[in-house]
Amino acid sequence: MNTNTYVAIMAGGVGSRFWPASREHKPKQFLDITGDGRSLLRITFERFLKVTSAEKIFIVTNGKYLDQVKQHLPELADNQILCEPSRNNTAPCVAYTAFKLHALNEEANFVIAPSDALITNETLFSENINRALEFTASQNAIVTLGISPDRPHTGYGYIEFEGEGVDHGVYPVRRFTEKPDEEKARGFLATGNYLWNAGIFIWSTKTILAAYKKFAPEIYELLHRGMSVYNTEKEQSFINEFYPQTPSISVDYAIMENATNVFTIPAQFGWSDLGAWGALHDESDKDAFGNVISAERTITEDVHNTLIRARPEKLVVVGGVDDLMIIDEKDVLLVYPRNREQEIKKLRGLAEQEFGAEYV
């Protein structure tokens, strides 16, 4: 393992499309969504142990989740947990991480990735990450892993890449496109040079900070002021003051769509962003009728292509339905069509409006 390799895992989101299981006080990264006894955060951490050592893995989270991060990852020292005082999207998050790691090691290269992805071939995943690390270190490049699409998914962003690679399967990126409609997504697949954007980025601290200085100067100037306090006891008070002043913008918009030294590696290691319940249904083992059932006591009759998740003590009886999400939590029961999963975020807001914040 390269001593200059670091990993940052973003774990500060709410996971609102996994409501009602994912809540403000305990979002999905701390839940056992897959049913294997580990939280998504724990799974992601263990996956990156194939890339670098535990002391070089950092977690970027909201300050309110500090204790939960420690509970799920007791191996980490306090300095490995970056606590954001506000949710300002991913661009400030990445910049904060880059400044902190650069202050720690000016030769640092790092991977930044979300905490909620499902990856089935972790060996192939780590091979792709290591190839990207080698490339970015030698070329001062920004690299993103793109997932070779197998269907016209409308819930993912897309990466268009140049047809000719530059080095061992690394391709220049032509442009990023936000979530398309189905017709446009089918057109992307037909061309053969579009990938799903997995939100996994690899770069050196020098390269990405130079990009911020050029393309996101407001974020750069605010967080650069802390170079003398990063990795000291004064870091958190500095971040508490200056981080909320940064603009709320994604790293895709702030940096990736503007930089010219962006490359991608087309990958196929079995990936899903687990952004919503439908993704869990797609990626889970199913019974003979296409159902995914995570419950100890169920009776089903004439039920097809349905996701059922219930507490162990609850007997769930379902009959004569197709293509539903049935999610039973202690205080909320959700029954909704699977093909309308994008509305769950709105439903969560309605629950808060009608019945109070305790339901979100």
PDB file of N, CA and C in Angstrom, residues 102-188:
ATOM      1  N   HIS A 102      -3.898  17.738   2.908  1.00  0.00           N
ATOM      2  CA  HIS A 102      -2.699  18.420   2.400  1.00  0.00           C
ATOM      3  C   HIS A 102      -1.852  18.951   3.558  1.00  0.00           C
ATOM      4  N   ALA A 103      -2.509  19.434   4.603  1.00  0.00           N
ATOM      5  CA  ALA A 103      -1.777  19.896   5.780  1.00  0.00           C
ATOM      6  C   ALA A 103      -1.089  18.733   6.485  1.00  0.00           C
ATOM      7  N   LEU A 104      -1.671  17.552   6.357  1.00  0.00           N
ATOM      8  CA  LEU A 104      -1.102  16.355   6.969  1.00  0.00           C
ATOM      9  C   LEU A 104       0.049  15.784   6.146  1.00  0.00           C
ATOM     10  N   ASN A 105      -0.109  15.819   4.812  1.00  0.00           N
ATOM     11  CA  ASN A 105       0.882  15.235   3.911  1.00  0.00           C
ATOM     12  C   ASN A 105       0.753  15.923   2.557  1.00  0.00           C
ATOM     13  N   GLU A 106       1.713  16.736   2.184  1.00  0.00           N
ATOM     14  CA  GLU A 106       1.627  17.496   0.934  1.00  0.00           C
ATOM     15  C   GLU A 106       1.672  16.615  -0.298  1.00  0.00           C
ATOM     16  N   GLU A 107       2.082  15.358  -0.149  1.00  0.00           N
ATOM     17  CA  GLU A 107       2.126  14.426  -1.281  1.00  0.00           C
ATOM     18  C   GLU A 107       0.912  13.508  -1.297  1.00  0.00           C
ATOM     19  N   ALA A 108      -0.099  13.829  -0.530  1.00  0.00           N
ATOM     20  CA  ALA A 108      -1.251  12.939  -0.396  1.00  0.00           C
ATOM     21  C   ALA A 108      -2.051  12.827  -1.693  1.00  0.00           C
ATOM     22  N   ASN A 109      -2.414  11.594  -2.022  1.00  0.00           N
ATOM     23  CA  ASN A 109      -3.445  11.291  -3.019  1.00  0.00           C
ATOM     24  C   ASN A 109      -4.615  10.699  -2.260  1.00  0.00           C
ATOM     25  N   PHE A 110      -5.827  11.029  -2.688  1.00  0.00           N
ATOM     26  CA  PHE A 110      -6.930  10.442  -1.940  1.00  0.00           C
ATOM     27  C   PHE A 110      -8.135  10.125  -2.815  1.00  0.00           C
ATOM     28  N   VAL A 111      -8.867   9.153  -2.325  1.00  0.00           N
ATOM     29  CA  VAL A 111     -10.144   8.747  -2.903  1.00  0.00           C
ATOM     30  C   VAL A 111     -11.234   9.352  -2.038  1.00  0.00           C
ATOM     31  N   ILE A 112     -12.253   9.922  -2.659  1.00  0.00           N
ATOM     32  CA  ILE A 112     -13.418  10.349  -1.891  1.00  0.00           C
ATOM     33  C   ILE A 112     -14.639   9.678  -2.480  1.00  0.00           C
ATOM     34  N   ALA A 113     -15.451   9.080  -1.622  1.00  0.00           N
ATOM     35  CA  ALA A 113     -16.548   8.235  -2.085  1.00  0.00           C
ATOM     36  C   ALA A 113     -17.711   8.309  -1.102  1.00  0.00           C
ATOM     37  N   PRO A 114     -18.911   8.045  -1.564  1.00  0.00           N
ATOM     38  CA  PRO A 114     -20.060   8.019  -0.659  1.00  0.00           C
ATOM     39  C   PRO A 114     -20.059   6.775   0.217  1.00  0.00           C
ATOM     40  N   SER A 115     -20.816   6.832   1.291  1.00  0.00           N
ATOM     41  CA  SER A 115     -20.843   5.724   2.257  1.00  0.00           C
ATOM     42  C   SER A 115     -21.944   4.718   1.981  1.00  0.00           C
ATOM     43  N   ASP A 116     -22.747   4.951   0.933  1.00  0.00           N
ATOM     44  CA  ASP A 116     -23.960   4.145   0.781  1.00  0.00           C
ATOM     45  C   ASP A 116     -24.012   3.329  -0.503  1.00  0.00           C
ATOM     46  N   ALA A 117     -22.858   3.091  -1.136  1.00  0.00           N
ATOM     47  CA  ALA A 117     -22.865   2.307  -2.372  1.00  0.00           C
ATOM     48  C   ALA A 117     -22.798   0.810  -2.052  1.00  0.00           C
ATOM     49  N   LEU A 118     -23.461   0.021  -2.873  1.00  0.00           N
ATOM     50  CA  LEU A 118     -23.365  -1.433  -2.802  1.00  0.00           C
ATOM     51  C   LEU A 118     -22.446  -1.887  -3.933  1.00  0.00           C
ATOM     52  N   ILE A 119     -21.401  -2.617  -3.594  1.00  0.00           N
ATOM     53  CA  ILE A 119     -20.440  -3.106  -4.578  1.00  0.00           C
ATOM     54  C   ILE A 119     -20.252  -4.598  -4.359  1.00  0.00           C
ATOM     55  N   THR A 120     -20.498  -5.389  -5.389  1.00  0.00           N
ATOM     56  CA  THR A 120     -20.480  -6.839  -5.233  1.00  0.00           C
ATOM     57  C   THR A 120     -19.106  -7.454  -5.466  1.00  0.00           C
ATOM     58  N   ASN A 121     -18.296  -6.893  -6.371  1.00  0.00           N
ATOM     59  CA  ASN A 121     -16.952  -7.423  -6.639  1.00  0.00           C
ATOM     60  C   ASN A 121     -15.929  -6.444  -6.065  1.00  0.00           C
ATOM     61  N   GLU A 122     -15.616  -6.620  -4.780  1.00  0.00           N
ATOM     62  CA  GLU A 122     -14.753  -5.658  -4.109  1.00  0.00           C
ATOM     63  C   GLU A 122     -13.298  -5.781  -4.549  1.00  0.00           C
ATOM     64  N   THR A 123     -12.888  -6.953  -5.011  1.00  0.00           N
ATOM     65  CA  THR A 123     -11.528  -7.111  -5.521  1.00  0.00           C
ATOM     66  C   THR A 123     -11.327  -6.289  -6.785  1.00  0.00           C
ATOM     67  N   LEU A 124     -12.270  -6.391  -7.718  1.00  0.00           N
ATOM     68  CA  LEU A 124     -12.195  -5.607  -8.946  1.00  0.00           C
ATOM     69  C   LEU A 124     -12.297  -4.117  -8.639  1.00  0.00           C
ATOM     70  N   PHE A 125     -13.125  -3.772  -7.666  1.00  0.00           N
ATOM     71  CA  PHE A 125     -13.253  -2.376  -7.253  1.00  0.00           C
ATOM     72  C   PHE A 125     -11.906  -1.820  -6.795  1.00  0.00           C
ATOM     73  N   SER A 126     -11.215  -2.534  -5.909  1.00  0.00           N
ATOM     74  CA  SER A 126      -9.939  -2.040  -5.406  1.00  0.00           C
ATOM     75  C   SER A 126      -8.896  -1.980  -6.512  1.00  0.00           C
ATOM     76  N   GLU A 127      -8.953  -2.903  -7.478  1.00  0.00           N
ATOM     77  CA  GLU A 127      -8.025  -2.850  -8.614  1.00  0.00           C
ATOM     78  C   GLU A 127      -8.240  -1.576  -9.428  1.00  0.00           C
ATOM     79  N   ASN A 128      -9.503  -1.206  -9.653  1.00  0.00           N
ATOM     80  CA  ASN A 128      -9.806   0.032 -10.385  1.00  0.00           C
ATOM     81  C   ASN A 128      -9.364   1.265  -9.606  1.00  0.00           C
ATOM     82  N   ILE A 129      -9.569   1.253  -8.306  1.00  0.00           N
ATOM     83  CA  ILE A 129      -9.138   2.374  -7.471  1.00  0.00           C
ATOM     84  C   ILE A 129      -7.620   2.533  -7.538  1.00  0.00           C
ATOM     85  N   ASN A 130      -6.894   1.429  -7.431  1.00  0.00           N
ATOM     86  CA  ASN A 130      -5.431   1.501  -7.451  1.00  0.00           C
ATOM     87  C   ASN A 130      -4.913   1.962  -8.817  1.00  0.00           C
ATOM     88  N   ARG A 131      -5.571   1.551  -9.890  1.00  0.00           N
ATOM     89  CA  ARG A 131      -5.182   2.025 -11.217  1.00  0.00           C
ATOM     90  C   ARG A 131      -5.390   3.538 -11.317  1.00  0.00           C
ATOM     91  N   ALA A 132      -6.511   4.012 -10.784  1.00  0.00           N
ATOM     92  CA  ALA A 132      -6.784   5.458 -10.807  1.00  0.00           C
ATOM     93  C   ALA A 132      -5.767   6.223  -9.967  1.00  0.00           C
ATOM     94  N   LEU A 133      -5.385   5.673  -8.823  1.00  0.00           N
ATOM     95  CA  LEU A 133      -4.394   6.334  -7.972  1.00  0.00           C
ATOM     96  C   LEU A 133      -3.042   6.448  -8.680  1.00  0.00           C
ATOM     97  N   GLU A 134      -2.637   5.396  -9.373  1.00  0.00           N
ATOM     98  CA  GLU A 134      -1.382   5.434 -10.118  1.00  0.00           C
ATOM     99  C   GLU A 134      -1.428   6.486 -11.217  1.00  0.00           C
ATOM    100  N   PHE A 135      -2.564   6.568 -11.904  1.00  0.00           N
ATOM    101  CA  PHE A 135      -2.692   7.513 -13.006  1.00  0.00           C
ATOM    102  C   PHE A 135      -2.686   8.956 -12.509  1.00  0.00           C
ATOM    103  N   THR A 136      -3.456   9.234 -11.469  1.00  0.00           N
ATOM    104  CA  THR A 136      -3.541  10.615 -10.990  1.00  0.00           C
ATOM    105  C   THR A 136      -2.206  11.071 -10.411  1.00  0.00           C
ATOM    106  N   ALA A 137      -1.462  10.144  -9.809  1.00  0.00           N
ATOM    107  CA  ALA A 137      -0.164  10.505  -9.242  1.00  0.00           C
ATOM    108  C   ALA A 137       0.848  10.843 -10.324  1.00  0.00           C
ATOM    109  N   SER A 138       0.734  10.172 -11.472  1.00  0.00           N
ATOM    110  CA  SER A 138       1.717  10.393 -12.537  1.00  0.00           C
ATOM    111  C   SER A 138       1.330  11.519 -13.491  1.00  0.00           C
ATOM    112  N   GLN A 139       0.035  11.842 -13.573  1.00  0.00           N
ATOM    113  CA  GLN A 139      -0.443  12.794 -14.575  1.00  0.00           C
ATOM    114  C   GLN A 139      -1.037  14.076 -13.992  1.00  0.00           C
ATOM    115  N   ASN A 140      -1.058  14.212 -12.667  1.00  0.00           N
ATOM    116  CA  ASN A 140      -1.729  15.357 -12.043  1.00  0.00           C
ATOM    117  C   ASN A 140      -3.163  15.493 -12.565  1.00  0.00           C
ATOM    118  N   ALA A 141      -3.835  14.375 -12.614  1.00  0.00           N
ATOM    119  CA  ALA A 141      -5.164  14.322 -13.212  1.00  0.00           C
ATOM    120  C   ALA A 141      -6.244  14.146 -12.153  1.00  0.00           C
ATOM    121  N   ILE A 142      -7.449  14.498 -12.533  1.00  0.00           N
ATOM    122  CA  ILE A 142      -8.651  14.203 -11.767  1.00  0.00           C
ATOM    123  C   ILE A 142      -9.286  12.973 -12.406  1.00  0.00           C
ATOM    124  N   VAL A 143      -9.524  11.948 -11.614  1.00  0.00           N
ATOM    125  CA  VAL A 143     -10.058  10.698 -12.148  1.00  0.00           C
ATOM    126  C   VAL A 143     -11.361  10.362 -11.433  1.00  0.00           C
ATOM    127  N   THR A 144     -12.329   9.884 -12.198  1.00  0.00           N
ATOM    128  CA  THR A 144     -13.582   9.400 -11.632  1.00  0.00           C
ATOM    129  C   THR A 144     -13.856   8.005 -12.160  1.00  0.00           C
ATOM    130  N   LEU A 145     -14.406   7.164 -11.313  1.00  0.00           N
ATOM    131  CA  LEU A 145     -14.808   5.842 -11.776  1.00  0.00           C
ATOM    132  C   LEU A 145     -16.201   5.937 -12.379  1.00  0.00           C
ATOM    133  N   GLY A 146     -16.341   5.468 -13.617  1.00  0.00           N
ATOM    134  CA  GLY A 146     -17.640   5.439 -14.271  1.00  0.00           C
ATOM    135  C   GLY A 146     -18.116   4.015 -14.384  1.00  0.00           C
ATOM    136  N   ILE A 147     -19.391   3.786 -14.190  1.00  0.00           N
ATOM    137  CA  ILE A 147     -19.949   2.436 -14.210  1.00  0.00           C
ATOM    138  C   ILE A 147     -20.556   2.156 -15.584  1.00  0.00           C
ATOM    139  N   SER A 148     -20.101   1.093 -16.214  1.00  0.00           N
ATOM    140  CA  SER A 148     -20.661   0.712 -17.513  1.00  0.00           C
ATOM    141  C   SER A 148     -22.140   0.385 -17.349  1.00  0.00           C
ATOM    142  N   PRO A 149     -23.031   1.119 -18.006  1.00  0.00           N
ATOM    143  CA  PRO A 149     -24.469   0.941 -17.773  1.00  0.00           C
ATOM    144  C   PRO A 149     -25.010  -0.313 -18.428  1.00  0.00           C
ATOM    145  N   ASP A 150     -25.983  -0.941 -17.786  1.00  0.00           N
ATOM    146  CA  ASP A 150     -26.627  -2.119 -18.366  1.00  0.00           C
ATOM    147  C   ASP A 150     -28.109  -1.882 -18.660  1.00  0.00           C
ATOM    148  N   ARG A 151     -28.579  -0.654 -18.397  1.00  0.00           N
ATOM    149  CA  ARG A 151     -29.963  -0.296 -18.686  1.00  0.00           C
ATOM    150  C   ARG A 151     -30.075   1.226 -18.695  1.00  0.00           C
ATOM    151  N   PRO A 152     -31.101   1.776 -19.312  1.00  0.00           N
ATOM    152  CA  PRO A 152     -31.249   3.232 -19.389  1.00  0.00           C
ATOM    153  C   PRO A 152     -31.789   3.829 -18.092  1.00  0.00           C
ATOM    154  N   HIS A 153     -30.983   3.829 -17.072  1.00  0.00           N
ATOM    155  CA  HIS A 153     -31.404   4.290 -15.748  1.00  0.00           C
ATOM    156  C   HIS A 153     -31.554   5.809 -15.758  1.00  0.00           C
ATOM    157  N   THR A 154     -32.691   6.295 -15.257  1.00  0.00           N
ATOM    158  CA  THR A 154     -32.942   7.736 -15.238  1.00  0.00           C
ATOM    159  C   THR A 154     -32.621   8.377 -13.889  1.00  0.00           C
ATOM    160  N   GLY A 155     -32.173   7.577 -12.923  1.00  0.00           N
ATOM    161  CA  GLY A 155     -31.881   8.112 -11.602  1.00  0.00           C
ATOM    162  C   GLY A 155     -30.418   8.431 -11.383  1.00  0.00           C
ATOM    163  N   TYR A 156     -29.569   8.181 -12.400  1.00  0.00           N
ATOM    164  CA  TYR A 156     -28.145   8.428 -12.268  1.00  0.00           C
ATOM    165  C   TYR A 156     -27.704   9.550 -13.203  1.00  0.00           C
ATOM    166  N   GLY A 157     -26.633  10.250 -12.813  1.00  0.00           N
ATOM    167  CA  GLY A 157     -25.954  11.131 -13.747  1.00  0.00           C
ATOM    168  C   GLY A 157     -25.077  10.305 -14.674  1.00  0.00           C
ATOM    169  N   TYR A 158     -24.690  10.905 -15.812  1.00  0.00           N
ATOM    170  CA  TYR A 158     -23.900  10.179 -16.813  1.00  0.00           C
ATOM    171  C   TYR A 158     -22.612  10.924 -17.126  1.00  0.00           C
ATOM    172  N   ILE A 159     -21.602  10.150 -17.512  1.00  0.00           N
ATOM    173  CA  ILE A 159     -20.309  10.680 -17.934  1.00  0.00           C
ATOM    174  C   ILE A 159     -20.098  10.307 -19.399  1.00  0.00           C
ATOM    175  N   GLU A 160     -19.869  11.287 -20.251  1.00  0.00           N
ATOM    176  CA  GLU A 160     -19.506  11.002 -21.640  1.00  0.00           C
ATOM    177  C   GLU A 160     -17.984  11.042 -21.752  1.00  0.00           C
ATOM    178  N   PHE A 161     -17.398   9.978 -22.333  1.00  0.00           N
ATOM    179  CA  PHE A 161     -15.940   9.928 -22.431  1.00  0.00           C
ATOM    180  C   PHE A 161     -15.493   9.813 -23.886  1.00  0.00           C
ATOM    181  N   GLU A 162     -14.247  10.218 -24.129  1.00  0.00           N
ATOM    182  CA  GLU A 162     -13.667  10.140 -25.461  1.00  0.00           C
ATOM    183  C   GLU A 162     -13.449   8.681 -25.856  1.00  0.00           C
ATOM    184  N   GLY A 163     -13.503   8.406 -27.149  1.00  0.00           N
ATOM    185  CA  GLY A 163     -13.420   7.026 -27.608  1.00  0.00           C
ATOM    186  C   GLY A 163     -12.057   6.382 -27.479  1.00  0.00           C
ATOM    187  N   GLU A 164     -10.992   7.164 -27.449  1.00  0.00           N
ATOM    188  CA  GLU A 164      -9.649   6.608 -27.386  1.00  0.00           C
ATOM    189  C   GLU A 164      -9.052   6.833 -25.998  1.00  0.00           C
ATOM    190  N   GLY A 165      -8.620   5.736 -25.383  1.00  0.00           N
ATOM    191  CA  GLY A 165      -8.015   5.822 -24.072  1.00  0.00           C
ATOM    192  C   GLY A 165      -6.602   6.361 -24.146  1.00  0.00           C
ATOM    193  N   VAL A 166      -6.124   6.865 -23.013  1.00  0.00           N
ATOM    194  CA  VAL A 166      -4.781   7.441 -22.973  1.00  0.00           C
ATOM    195  C   VAL A 166      -3.790   6.520 -22.267  1.00  0.00           C
ATOM    196  N   ASP A 167      -4.295   5.635 -21.389  1.00  0.00           N
ATOM    197  CA  ASP A 167      -3.367   4.795 -20.633  1.00  0.00           C
ATOM    198  C   ASP A 167      -4.129   3.704 -19.898  1.00  0.00           C
ATOM    199  N   HIS A 168      -3.956   2.465 -20.330  1.00  0.00           N
ATOM    200  CA  HIS A 168      -4.481   1.302 -19.615  1.00  0.00           C
ATOM    201  C   HIS A 168      -5.953   1.461 -19.229  1.00  0.00           C
ATOM    202  N   GLY A 169      -6.783   1.784 -20.185  1.00  0.00           N
ATOM    203  CA  GLY A 169      -8.212   1.872 -19.918  1.00  0.00           C
ATOM    204  C   GLY A 169      -8.670   3.144 -19.255  1.00  0.00           C
ATOM    205  N   VAL A 170      -7.846   4.187 -19.288  1.00  0.00           N
ATOM    206  CA  VAL A 170      -8.233   5.495 -18.754  1.00  0.00           C
ATOM    207  C   VAL A 170      -8.596   6.402 -19.925  1.00  0.00           C
ATOM    208  N   TYR A 171      -9.763   7.054 -19.831  1.00  0.00           N
ATOM    209  CA  TYR A 171     -10.275   7.831 -20.964  1.00  0.00           C
ATOM    210  C   TYR A 171     -10.534   9.282 -20.550  1.00  0.00           C
ATOM    211  N   PRO A 172     -10.264  10.229 -21.441  1.00  0.00           N
ATOM    212  CA  PRO A 172     -10.633  11.621 -21.146  1.00  0.00           C
ATOM    213  C   PRO A 172     -12.149  11.784 -21.061  1.00  0.00           C
ATOM    214  N   VAL A 173     -12.589  12.622 -20.148  1.00  0.00           N
ATOM    215  CA  VAL A 173     -14.018  12.913 -20.001  1.00  0.00           C
ATOM    216  C   VAL A 173     -14.377  14.095 -20.893  1.00  0.00           C
ATOM    217  N   ARG A 174     -15.462  13.937 -21.641  1.00  0.00           N
ATOM    218  CA  ARG A 174     -15.943  15.014 -22.501  1.00  0.00           C
ATOM    219  C   ARG A 174     -16.923  15.916 -21.758  1.00  0.00           C
ATOM    220  N   ARG A 175     -17.857  15.304 -21.023  1.00  0.00           N
ATOM    221  CA  ARG A 175     -18.818  16.131 -20.272  1.00  0.00           C
ATOM    222  C   ARG A 175     -19.573  15.261 -19.281  1.00  0.00           C
ATOM    223  N   PHE A 176     -20.208  15.922 -18.310  1.00  0.00           N
ATOM    224  CA  PHE A 176     -21.091  15.292 -17.339  1.00  0.00           C
ATOM    225  C   PHE A 176     -22.518  15.722 -17.654  1.00  0.00           C
ATOM    226  N   THR A 177     -23.460  14.805 -17.514  1.00  0.00           N
ATOM    227  CA  THR A 177     -24.872  15.107 -17.760  1.00  0.00           C
ATOM    228  C   THR A 177     -25.687  14.658 -16.561  1.00  0.00           C
ATOM    229  N   GLU A 178     -26.547  15.539 -16.074  1.00  0.00           N
ATOM    230  CA  GLU A 178     -27.413  15.182 -14.955  1.00  0.00           C
ATOM    231  C   GLU A 178     -28.452  14.152 -15.377  1.00  0.00           C
ATOM    232  N   LYS A 179     -29.249  13.702 -14.428  1.00  0.00           N
ATOM    233  CA  LYS A 179     -30.199  12.617 -14.656  1.00  0.00           C
ATOM    234  C   LYS A 179     -31.075  12.898 -15.885  1.00  0.00           C
ATOM    235  N   PRO A 180     -31.006  12.026 -16.915  1.00  0.00           N
ATOM    236  CA  PRO A 180     -31.767  12.254 -18.142  1.00  0.00           C
ATOM    237  C   PRO A 180     -33.152  11.605 -18.078  1.00  0.00           C
ATOM    238  N   ASP A 181     -34.013  11.953 -19.039  1.00  0.00           N
ATOM    239  CA  ASP A 181     -35.253  11.196 -19.175  1.00  0.00           C
ATOM    240  C   ASP A 181     -34.936   9.870 -19.869  1.00  0.00           C
ATOM    241  N   GLU A 182     -35.923   8.991 -19.967  1.00  0.00           N
ATOM    242  CA  GLU A 182     -35.651   7.640 -20.471  1.00  0.00           C
ATOM    243  C   GLU A 182     -35.213   7.651 -21.931  1.00  0.00           C
ATOM    244  N   GLU A 183     -35.822   8.500 -22.757  1.00  0.00           N
ATOM    245  CA  GLU A 183     -35.446   8.552 -24.163  1.00  0.00           C
ATOM    246  C   GLU A 183     -33.979   8.960 -24.318  1.00  0.00           C
ATOM    247  N   LYS A 184     -33.569   9.961 -23.571  1.00  0.00           N
ATOM    248  CA  LYS A 184     -32.180  10.404 -23.661  1.00  0.00           C
ATOM    249  C   LYS A 184     -31.236   9.339 -23.111  1.00  0.00           C
ATOM    250  N   ALA A 185     -31.639   8.668 -22.027  1.00  0.00           N
ATOM    251  CA  ALA A 185     -30.805   7.616 -21.449  1.00  0.00           C
ATOM    252  C   ALA A 185     -30.610   6.475 -22.444  1.00  0.00           C
ATOM    253  N   ARG A 186     -31.651   6.126 -23.188  1.00  0.00           N
ATOM    254  CA  ARG A 186     -31.525   5.072 -24.207  1.00  0.00           C
ATOM    255  C   ARG A 186     -30.551   5.506 -25.306  1.00  0.00           C
ATOM    256  N   GLY A 187     -30.586   6.774 -25.643  1.00  0.00           N
ATOM    257  CA  GLY A 187     -29.654   7.287 -26.636  1.00  0.00           C
ATOM    258  C   GLY A 187     -28.217   7.216 -26.141  1.00  0.00           C
ATOM    259  N   PHE A 188     -28.018   7.496 -24.848  1.00  0.00           N
ATOM    260  CA  PHE A 188     -26.679   7.398 -24.272  1.00  0.00           C
ATOM    261  C   PHE A 188     -26.140   5.974 -24.390  1.00  0.00           C
TER     262      PHE A 188
END
